[in-house]
Amino acid sequence: MQHITEQLLSLHERMEAAKKNSPIAQENVTIVAASKTQSTEHIIAAIDAGVTCFGENKVQEAAEKWPAIKAQYPKIELQLIGPLQTNKARQAVASFDTIATLDRLKLADILAQEMQQQEKRPACFIQVNTGEEPQKGGVLPQDADEFITYCRETAALPIVGLMCIPPANQPAAVHFAYLKKLADTHGLTRLSMGMSSDFEAAIRLGATEIRIGTALFGQRNIYLQ
Ligand SMILES: *Cc1c(COP(=O)(O)O)cnc(C)c1O
């Protein structure tokens, strides 16, 4: 699995280049390795290559793969980067260090309740549906201010930042710039934005976490995703 080491090296070079000449690029940008469909063997190869943070899309898939990996590598951070159904909130609070896809009131309330019961408080990002796409998760931009305030003040959740997945057929930079501005308005310091195809633009616009799948692991098996 030499290719993971090489891909990581090349990613780091491209990340450094993207930081140059951008006054708002962050010095510390974390790669969240999007490990959906990847085997435990590939995940461990990525850990050995130096990756410290992973993102899974499905609560169930994470529950199958990650307990064994966490037992061996307890310091690795695991993020939920896919949509969360309320009936999986309990398991998500138990299994993840970070939940990156908080996007609606009912979910905020249930997460708050679960965190209290489990005495465990995974950091949360609020996902914003910047492109207002019906098939995508995320709070709509016009509801974002109110929802962010609700999550922080009423639900008292540990909100650390914002996350978005821009529409595939549009320049992503507009969406990243919007998310950055919204985060600044609310004094939120972390921004999860950018994937294999657009992480350089995301870094230039202030991303603190980029979610990288194919540029690290190679093409996914489309029959498994
Ligand atoms: C799979 C996935 C990624 C990574 O996508 P690549 O294009 O393979 O880098 C990022 N974010 C989310 C939410 C994903 O599901």
PDB file of C-alpha atoms and ligand atoms in Angstrom:
ATOM      1  CA  MET A   1       0.000   0.000   0.000  1.00  0.00           C
ATOM      2  CA  GLN A   2       2.853   2.222  -0.926  1.00  0.00           C
ATOM      3  CA  HIS A   3       0.466   4.308  -3.009  1.00  0.00           C
ATOM      4  CA  ILE A   4      -1.204   5.756   0.105  1.00  0.00           C
ATOM      5  CA  THR A   5       2.117   7.094   1.383  1.00  0.00           C
ATOM      6  CA  GLU A   6       2.849   8.616  -2.013  1.00  0.00           C
ATOM      7  CA  GLN A   7      -0.625  10.108  -2.376  1.00  0.00           C
ATOM      8  CA  LEU A   8      -0.348  11.624   1.094  1.00  0.00           C
ATOM      9  CA  LEU A   9       2.978  13.211   0.238  1.00  0.00           C
ATOM     10  CA  SER A  10       1.560  14.708  -2.925  1.00  0.00           C
ATOM     11  CA  LEU A  11      -1.535  15.925  -1.039  1.00  0.00           C
ATOM     12  CA  HIS A  12       0.652  17.702   1.508  1.00  0.00           C
ATOM     13  CA  GLU A  13       2.594  19.394  -1.285  1.00  0.00           C
ATOM     14  CA  ARG A  14      -0.592  20.586  -2.945  1.00  0.00           C
ATOM     15  CA  MET A  15      -1.957  21.785   0.418  1.00  0.00           C
ATOM     16  CA  GLU A  16       1.177  23.821   1.117  1.00  0.00           C
ATOM     17  CA  ALA A  17       1.024  25.374  -2.351  1.00  0.00           C
ATOM     18  CA  ALA A  18      -2.625  26.313  -1.828  1.00  0.00           C
ATOM     19  CA  LYS A  19      -1.776  28.104   1.439  1.00  0.00           C
ATOM     20  CA  LYS A  20       0.665  30.421  -0.338  1.00  0.00           C
ATOM     21  CA  ASN A  21      -0.590  33.901  -1.153  1.00  0.00           C
ATOM     22  CA  SER A  22      -3.867  33.457   0.649  1.00  0.00           C
ATOM     23  CA  PRO A  23      -4.154  35.736   3.672  1.00  0.00           C
ATOM     24  CA  ILE A  24      -7.029  33.708   5.113  1.00  0.00           C
ATOM     25  CA  ALA A  25      -5.618  30.214   4.542  1.00  0.00           C
ATOM     26  CA  GLN A  26      -5.132  28.460   7.878  1.00  0.00           C
ATOM     27  CA  GLU A  27      -1.713  27.224   8.919  1.00  0.00           C
ATOM     28  CA  ASN A  28      -3.134  23.973  10.276  1.00  0.00           C
ATOM     29  CA  VAL A  29      -5.403  22.149   7.883  1.00  0.00           C
ATOM     30  CA  THR A  30      -6.446  18.617   8.828  1.00  0.00           C
ATOM     31  CA  ILE A  31      -6.986  15.899   6.255  1.00  0.00           C
ATOM     32  CA  VAL A  32     -10.160  13.998   7.126  1.00  0.00           C
ATOM     33  CA  ALA A  33      -9.636  10.767   5.193  1.00  0.00           C
ATOM     34  CA  ALA A  34     -13.033   9.779   3.753  1.00  0.00           C
ATOM     35  CA  SER A  35     -12.826   6.045   4.341  1.00  0.00           C
ATOM     36  CA  LYS A  36     -16.262   4.846   3.206  1.00  0.00           C
ATOM     37  CA  THR A  37     -15.961   1.443   1.504  1.00  0.00           C
ATOM     38  CA  GLN A  38     -12.267   1.223   2.451  1.00  0.00           C
ATOM     39  CA  SER A  39     -11.105  -1.931   4.191  1.00  0.00           C
ATOM     40  CA  THR A  40      -9.534  -1.938   7.643  1.00  0.00           C
ATOM     41  CA  GLU A  41      -6.267  -2.819   5.936  1.00  0.00           C
ATOM     42  CA  HIS A  42      -6.362   0.363   3.832  1.00  0.00           C
ATOM     43  CA  ILE A  43      -7.345   2.476   6.829  1.00  0.00           C
ATOM     44  CA  ILE A  44      -4.429   1.124   8.850  1.00  0.00           C
ATOM     45  CA  ALA A  45      -2.094   1.773   5.925  1.00  0.00           C
ATOM     46  CA  ALA A  46      -3.270   5.390   5.964  1.00  0.00           C
ATOM     47  CA  ILE A  47      -2.702   5.611   9.740  1.00  0.00           C
ATOM     48  CA  ASP A  48       0.804   4.207   9.285  1.00  0.00           C
ATOM     49  CA  ALA A  49       1.397   6.828   6.585  1.00  0.00           C
ATOM     50  CA  GLY A  50       0.471   9.572   9.086  1.00  0.00           C
ATOM     51  CA  VAL A  51      -3.262  10.237   8.692  1.00  0.00           C
ATOM     52  CA  THR A  52      -4.781  11.097  12.086  1.00  0.00           C
ATOM     53  CA  CYS A  53      -8.433  11.764  11.260  1.00  0.00           C
ATOM     54  CA  PHE A  54     -11.018   9.747   9.313  1.00  0.00           C
ATOM     55  CA  GLY A  55     -14.559  10.382   8.145  1.00  0.00           C
ATOM     56  CA  GLU A  56     -17.199   7.711   7.664  1.00  0.00           C
ATOM     57  CA  ASN A  57     -20.551   8.271   5.984  1.00  0.00           C
ATOM     58  CA  LYS A  58     -22.641   5.612   7.623  1.00  0.00           C
ATOM     59  CA  VAL A  59     -23.095   4.921  11.309  1.00  0.00           C
ATOM     60  CA  GLN A  60     -23.522   1.212  10.624  1.00  0.00           C
ATOM     61  CA  GLU A  61     -20.398   0.866   8.492  1.00  0.00           C
ATOM     62  CA  ALA A  62     -18.375   2.718  11.118  1.00  0.00           C
ATOM     63  CA  ALA A  63     -19.756   0.456  13.858  1.00  0.00           C
ATOM     64  CA  GLU A  64     -18.535  -2.581  11.925  1.00  0.00           C
ATOM     65  CA  LYS A  65     -15.058  -1.329  11.055  1.00  0.00           C
ATOM     66  CA  TRP A  66     -13.954   1.060  13.764  1.00  0.00           C
ATOM     67  CA  PRO A  67     -14.079  -0.564  17.209  1.00  0.00           C
ATOM     68  CA  ALA A  68     -11.167  -2.833  16.270  1.00  0.00           C
ATOM     69  CA  ILE A  69      -9.164   0.033  14.767  1.00  0.00           C
ATOM     70  CA  LYS A  70      -9.856   2.331  17.737  1.00  0.00           C
ATOM     71  CA  ALA A  71      -8.744  -0.389  20.144  1.00  0.00           C
ATOM     72  CA  GLN A  72      -5.396  -0.433  18.386  1.00  0.00           C
ATOM     73  CA  TYR A  73      -5.128   3.321  17.678  1.00  0.00           C
ATOM     74  CA  PRO A  74      -7.104   5.155  20.397  1.00  0.00           C
ATOM     75  CA  LYS A  75      -5.868   8.616  19.414  1.00  0.00           C
ATOM     76  CA  ILE A  76      -7.237   8.563  15.882  1.00  0.00           C
ATOM     77  CA  GLU A  77     -10.186  10.938  15.447  1.00  0.00           C
ATOM     78  CA  LEU A  78     -13.336   9.565  13.821  1.00  0.00           C
ATOM     79  CA  GLN A  79     -15.833  11.948  12.233  1.00  0.00           C
ATOM     80  CA  LEU A  80     -19.313  11.272  10.915  1.00  0.00           C
ATOM     81  CA  ILE A  81     -19.476  13.061   7.538  1.00  0.00           C
ATOM     82  CA  GLY A  82     -22.664  11.494   6.133  1.00  0.00           C
ATOM     83  CA  PRO A  83     -26.311  12.237   6.949  1.00  0.00           C
ATOM     84  CA  LEU A  84     -27.504  11.248  10.413  1.00  0.00           C
ATOM     85  CA  GLN A  85     -30.962   9.837  11.060  1.00  0.00           C
ATOM     86  CA  THR A  86     -32.395  10.563  14.484  1.00  0.00           C
ATOM     87  CA  ASN A  87     -32.790   6.846  15.225  1.00  0.00           C
ATOM     88  CA  LYS A  88     -29.001   6.480  14.868  1.00  0.00           C
ATOM     89  CA  ALA A  89     -28.157   9.452  17.101  1.00  0.00           C
ATOM     90  CA  ARG A  90     -27.456   7.266  20.126  1.00  0.00           C
ATOM     91  CA  GLN A  91     -24.982   5.126  18.257  1.00  0.00           C
ATOM     92  CA  ALA A  92     -23.417   8.182  16.600  1.00  0.00           C
ATOM     93  CA  VAL A  93     -22.751   9.887  19.953  1.00  0.00           C
ATOM     94  CA  ALA A  94     -21.243   6.653  21.250  1.00  0.00           C
ATOM     95  CA  SER A  95     -19.059   5.921  18.218  1.00  0.00           C
ATOM     96  CA  PHE A  96     -17.835   9.241  16.830  1.00  0.00           C
ATOM     97  CA  ASP A  97     -15.469  11.916  18.142  1.00  0.00           C
ATOM     98  CA  THR A  98     -17.008  14.487  15.819  1.00  0.00           C
ATOM     99  CA  ILE A  99     -20.377  14.784  14.074  1.00  0.00           C
ATOM    100  CA  ALA A 100     -20.007  16.954  10.971  1.00  0.00           C
ATOM    101  CA  THR A 101     -23.557  16.846   9.634  1.00  0.00           C
ATOM    102  CA  LEU A 102     -25.886  18.431  12.201  1.00  0.00           C
ATOM    103  CA  ASP A 103     -28.602  20.057  10.111  1.00  0.00           C
ATOM    104  CA  ARG A 104     -32.025  20.149  11.754  1.00  0.00           C
ATOM    105  CA  LEU A 105     -33.836  20.989  14.961  1.00  0.00           C
ATOM    106  CA  LYS A 106     -35.052  17.510  15.799  1.00  0.00           C
ATOM    107  CA  LEU A 107     -31.556  16.122  15.404  1.00  0.00           C
ATOM    108  CA  ALA A 108     -30.117  18.914  17.574  1.00  0.00           C
ATOM    109  CA  ASP A 109     -32.573  18.095  20.367  1.00  0.00           C
ATOM    110  CA  ILE A 110     -31.924  14.359  20.211  1.00  0.00           C
ATOM    111  CA  LEU A 111     -28.156  14.821  20.114  1.00  0.00           C
ATOM    112  CA  ALA A 112     -28.344  17.111  23.151  1.00  0.00           C
ATOM    113  CA  GLN A 113     -30.374  14.497  25.007  1.00  0.00           C
ATOM    114  CA  GLU A 114     -28.013  11.660  24.046  1.00  0.00           C
ATOM    115  CA  MET A 115     -24.922  13.640  25.004  1.00  0.00           C
ATOM    116  CA  GLN A 116     -26.396  14.295  28.408  1.00  0.00           C
ATOM    117  CA  GLN A 117     -27.335  10.658  28.927  1.00  0.00           C
ATOM    118  CA  GLN A 118     -24.013   9.268  27.723  1.00  0.00           C
ATOM    119  CA  GLU A 119     -21.931  12.030  29.345  1.00  0.00           C
ATOM    120  CA  LYS A 120     -20.003  12.266  26.098  1.00  0.00           C
ATOM    121  CA  ARG A 121     -19.856  15.378  23.950  1.00  0.00           C
ATOM    122  CA  PRO A 122     -18.599  14.824  20.404  1.00  0.00           C
ATOM    123  CA  ALA A 123     -17.736  18.107  18.667  1.00  0.00           C
ATOM    124  CA  CYS A 124     -20.354  19.116  16.095  1.00  0.00           C
ATOM    125  CA  PHE A 125     -20.237  20.930  12.778  1.00  0.00           C
ATOM    126  CA  ILE A 126     -23.439  22.381  11.378  1.00  0.00           C
ATOM    127  CA  GLN A 127     -23.906  21.383   7.756  1.00  0.00           C
ATOM    128  CA  VAL A 128     -25.214  24.125   5.479  1.00  0.00           C
ATOM    129  CA  ASN A 129     -26.907  23.247   2.186  1.00  0.00           C
ATOM    130  CA  THR A 130     -25.264  26.172   0.421  1.00  0.00           C
ATOM    131  CA  GLY A 131     -26.574  25.147  -2.999  1.00  0.00           C
ATOM    132  CA  GLU A 132     -30.123  24.590  -1.681  1.00  0.00           C
ATOM    133  CA  GLU A 133     -30.200  21.158  -3.308  1.00  0.00           C
ATOM    134  CA  PRO A 134     -33.268  19.110  -2.345  1.00  0.00           C
ATOM    135  CA  GLN A 135     -31.397  15.785  -2.258  1.00  0.00           C
ATOM    136  CA  LYS A 136     -28.659  17.112   0.024  1.00  0.00           C
ATOM    137  CA  GLY A 137     -28.532  17.458   3.774  1.00  0.00           C
ATOM    138  CA  GLY A 138     -27.811  20.742   5.494  1.00  0.00           C
ATOM    139  CA  VAL A 139     -29.738  23.665   6.891  1.00  0.00           C
ATOM    140  CA  LEU A 140     -30.825  26.145   4.202  1.00  0.00           C
ATOM    141  CA  PRO A 141     -28.846  29.406   4.098  1.00  0.00           C
ATOM    142  CA  GLN A 142     -31.900  31.507   5.031  1.00  0.00           C
ATOM    143  CA  ASP A 143     -32.399  29.417   8.185  1.00  0.00           C
ATOM    144  CA  ALA A 144     -28.732  29.112   9.103  1.00  0.00           C
ATOM    145  CA  ASP A 145     -28.370  32.047  11.537  1.00  0.00           C
ATOM    146  CA  GLU A 146     -31.333  30.992  13.610  1.00  0.00           C
ATOM    147  CA  PHE A 147     -30.335  27.320  13.574  1.00  0.00           C
ATOM    148  CA  ILE A 148     -26.741  28.026  14.612  1.00  0.00           C
ATOM    149  CA  THR A 149     -27.964  30.138  17.513  1.00  0.00           C
ATOM    150  CA  TYR A 150     -30.473  27.464  18.534  1.00  0.00           C
ATOM    151  CA  CYS A 151     -27.834  24.717  18.526  1.00  0.00           C
ATOM    152  CA  ARG A 152     -25.389  26.739  20.602  1.00  0.00           C
ATOM    153  CA  GLU A 153     -27.670  28.527  23.018  1.00  0.00           C
ATOM    154  CA  THR A 154     -30.858  26.502  23.402  1.00  0.00           C
ATOM    155  CA  ALA A 155     -29.569  22.970  22.769  1.00  0.00           C
ATOM    156  CA  ALA A 156     -26.144  23.903  24.270  1.00  0.00           C
ATOM    157  CA  LEU A 157     -24.338  21.624  21.837  1.00  0.00           C
ATOM    158  CA  PRO A 158     -20.558  21.774  21.374  1.00  0.00           C
ATOM    159  CA  ILE A 159     -20.651  23.496  17.977  1.00  0.00           C
ATOM    160  CA  VAL A 160     -17.146  23.974  16.593  1.00  0.00           C
ATOM    161  CA  GLY A 161     -17.766  25.018  13.010  1.00  0.00           C
ATOM    162  CA  LEU A 162     -19.597  24.704   9.709  1.00  0.00           C
ATOM    163  CA  MET A 163     -19.514  22.147   6.912  1.00  0.00           C
ATOM    164  CA  CYS A 164     -20.742  22.185   3.312  1.00  0.00           C
ATOM    165  CA  ILE A 165     -20.789  20.039   0.168  1.00  0.00           C
ATOM    166  CA  PRO A 166     -21.213  22.411  -2.795  1.00  0.00           C
ATOM    167  CA  PRO A 167     -23.226  21.375  -5.874  1.00  0.00           C
ATOM    168  CA  ALA A 168     -21.142  19.223  -8.207  1.00  0.00           C
ATOM    169  CA  ASN A 169     -21.884  21.350 -11.264  1.00  0.00           C
ATOM    170  CA  GLN A 170     -20.941  24.776  -9.893  1.00  0.00           C
ATOM    171  CA  PRO A 171     -17.680  26.488  -9.016  1.00  0.00           C
ATOM    172  CA  ALA A 172     -17.162  25.586  -5.376  1.00  0.00           C
ATOM    173  CA  ALA A 173     -15.347  28.786  -4.394  1.00  0.00           C
ATOM    174  CA  VAL A 174     -18.544  30.850  -4.099  1.00  0.00           C
ATOM    175  CA  HIS A 175     -19.911  28.299  -1.627  1.00  0.00           C
ATOM    176  CA  PHE A 176     -16.687  28.151   0.380  1.00  0.00           C
ATOM    177  CA  ALA A 177     -16.520  31.959   0.597  1.00  0.00           C
ATOM    178  CA  TYR A 178     -20.128  32.067   1.818  1.00  0.00           C
ATOM    179  CA  LEU A 179     -19.470  29.431   4.481  1.00  0.00           C
ATOM    180  CA  LYS A 180     -16.379  31.281   5.702  1.00  0.00           C
ATOM    181  CA  LYS A 181     -18.325  34.508   6.038  1.00  0.00           C
ATOM    182  CA  LEU A 182     -21.148  32.785   7.919  1.00  0.00           C
ATOM    183  CA  ALA A 183     -18.677  31.147  10.300  1.00  0.00           C
ATOM    184  CA  ASP A 184     -16.944  34.482  10.957  1.00  0.00           C
ATOM    185  CA  THR A 185     -20.281  36.129  11.712  1.00  0.00           C
ATOM    186  CA  HIS A 186     -20.881  33.560  14.436  1.00  0.00           C
ATOM    187  CA  GLY A 187     -17.314  33.434  15.735  1.00  0.00           C
ATOM    188  CA  LEU A 188     -16.939  29.800  14.671  1.00  0.00           C
ATOM    189  CA  THR A 189     -13.363  28.861  13.883  1.00  0.00           C
ATOM    190  CA  ARG A 190     -13.529  25.541  12.056  1.00  0.00           C
ATOM    191  CA  LEU A 191     -14.644  24.955   8.471  1.00  0.00           C
ATOM    192  CA  SER A 192     -15.001  21.477   6.951  1.00  0.00           C
ATOM    193  CA  MET A 193     -14.985  22.116   3.225  1.00  0.00           C
ATOM    194  CA  GLY A 194     -13.234  20.800   0.147  1.00  0.00           C
ATOM    195  CA  MET A 195     -12.870  17.290  -1.256  1.00  0.00           C
ATOM    196  CA  SER A 196     -10.439  15.672  -3.707  1.00  0.00           C
ATOM    197  CA  SER A 197     -11.605  17.820  -6.627  1.00  0.00           C
ATOM    198  CA  ASP A 198     -11.706  21.213  -4.899  1.00  0.00           C
ATOM    199  CA  PHE A 199      -9.663  21.183  -1.695  1.00  0.00           C
ATOM    200  CA  GLU A 200      -7.173  23.780  -2.926  1.00  0.00           C
ATOM    201  CA  ALA A 201      -9.923  26.369  -3.372  1.00  0.00           C
ATOM    202  CA  ALA A 202     -11.276  25.413   0.055  1.00  0.00           C
ATOM    203  CA  ILE A 203      -7.864  25.909   1.685  1.00  0.00           C
ATOM    204  CA  ARG A 204      -7.418  29.284   0.007  1.00  0.00           C
ATOM    205  CA  LEU A 205     -10.804  30.296   1.456  1.00  0.00           C
ATOM    206  CA  GLY A 206     -10.066  29.225   5.018  1.00  0.00           C
ATOM    207  CA  ALA A 207     -10.840  25.492   5.391  1.00  0.00           C
ATOM    208  CA  THR A 208      -9.539  23.890   8.574  1.00  0.00           C
ATOM    209  CA  GLU A 209     -10.538  20.363   7.540  1.00  0.00           C
ATOM    210  CA  ILE A 210     -10.622  18.933   4.042  1.00  0.00           C
ATOM    211  CA  ARG A 211     -12.403  15.627   3.424  1.00  0.00           C
ATOM    212  CA  ILE A 212     -10.349  13.542   1.045  1.00  0.00           C
ATOM    213  CA  GLY A 213     -11.289  10.149  -0.393  1.00  0.00           C
ATOM    214  CA  THR A 214     -10.091   9.342  -3.889  1.00  0.00           C
ATOM    215  CA  ALA A 215      -7.010  11.587  -3.823  1.00  0.00           C
ATOM    216  CA  LEU A 216      -5.744   9.483  -0.910  1.00  0.00           C
ATOM    217  CA  PHE A 217      -7.098   5.962  -1.394  1.00  0.00           C
ATOM    218  CA  GLY A 218      -7.679   5.957  -5.185  1.00  0.00           C
ATOM    219  CA  GLN A 219     -11.007   5.332  -6.918  1.00  0.00           C
ATOM    220  CA  ARG A 220     -13.708   3.769  -4.768  1.00  0.00           C
ATOM    221  CA  ASN A 221     -15.466   0.593  -5.833  1.00  0.00           C
ATOM    222  CA  ILE A 222     -18.680   2.146  -7.147  1.00  0.00           C
ATOM    223  CA  TYR A 223     -20.623  -0.986  -6.304  1.00  0.00           C
ATOM    224  CA  LEU A 224     -19.835  -0.566  -2.636  1.00  0.00           C
ATOM    225  CA  GLN A 225     -20.705   3.088  -2.120  1.00  0.00           C
TER     226      GLN A 225
HETATM  227  C1  LIG B   1     -16.842  10.585   0.060  1.00  0.00           C
HETATM  228  C2  LIG B   1     -16.925  11.925   0.650  1.00  0.00           C
HETATM  229  C3  LIG B   1     -15.863  12.835   0.544  1.00  0.00           C
HETATM  230  C4  LIG B   1     -14.596  12.543  -0.232  1.00  0.00           C
HETATM  231  O1  LIG B   1     -14.840  12.558  -1.608  1.00  0.00           O
HETATM  232  P1  LIG B   1     -13.634  12.446  -2.663  1.00  0.00           P
HETATM  233  O2  LIG B   1     -14.161  13.150  -3.853  1.00  0.00           O
HETATM  234  O3  LIG B   1     -13.420  10.993  -2.887  1.00  0.00           O
HETATM  235  O4  LIG B   1     -12.468  13.101  -2.079  1.00  0.00           O
HETATM  236  C5  LIG B   1     -15.992  14.054   1.190  1.00  0.00           C
HETATM  237  N1  LIG B   1     -17.089  14.392   1.876  1.00  0.00           N
HETATM  238  C6  LIG B   1     -18.134  13.549   1.987  1.00  0.00           C
HETATM  239  C7  LIG B   1     -19.309  13.980   2.773  1.00  0.00           C
HETATM  240  C8  LIG B   1     -18.083  12.303   1.376  1.00  0.00           C
HETATM  241  O5  LIG B   1     -19.124  11.491   1.470  1.00  0.00           O
END
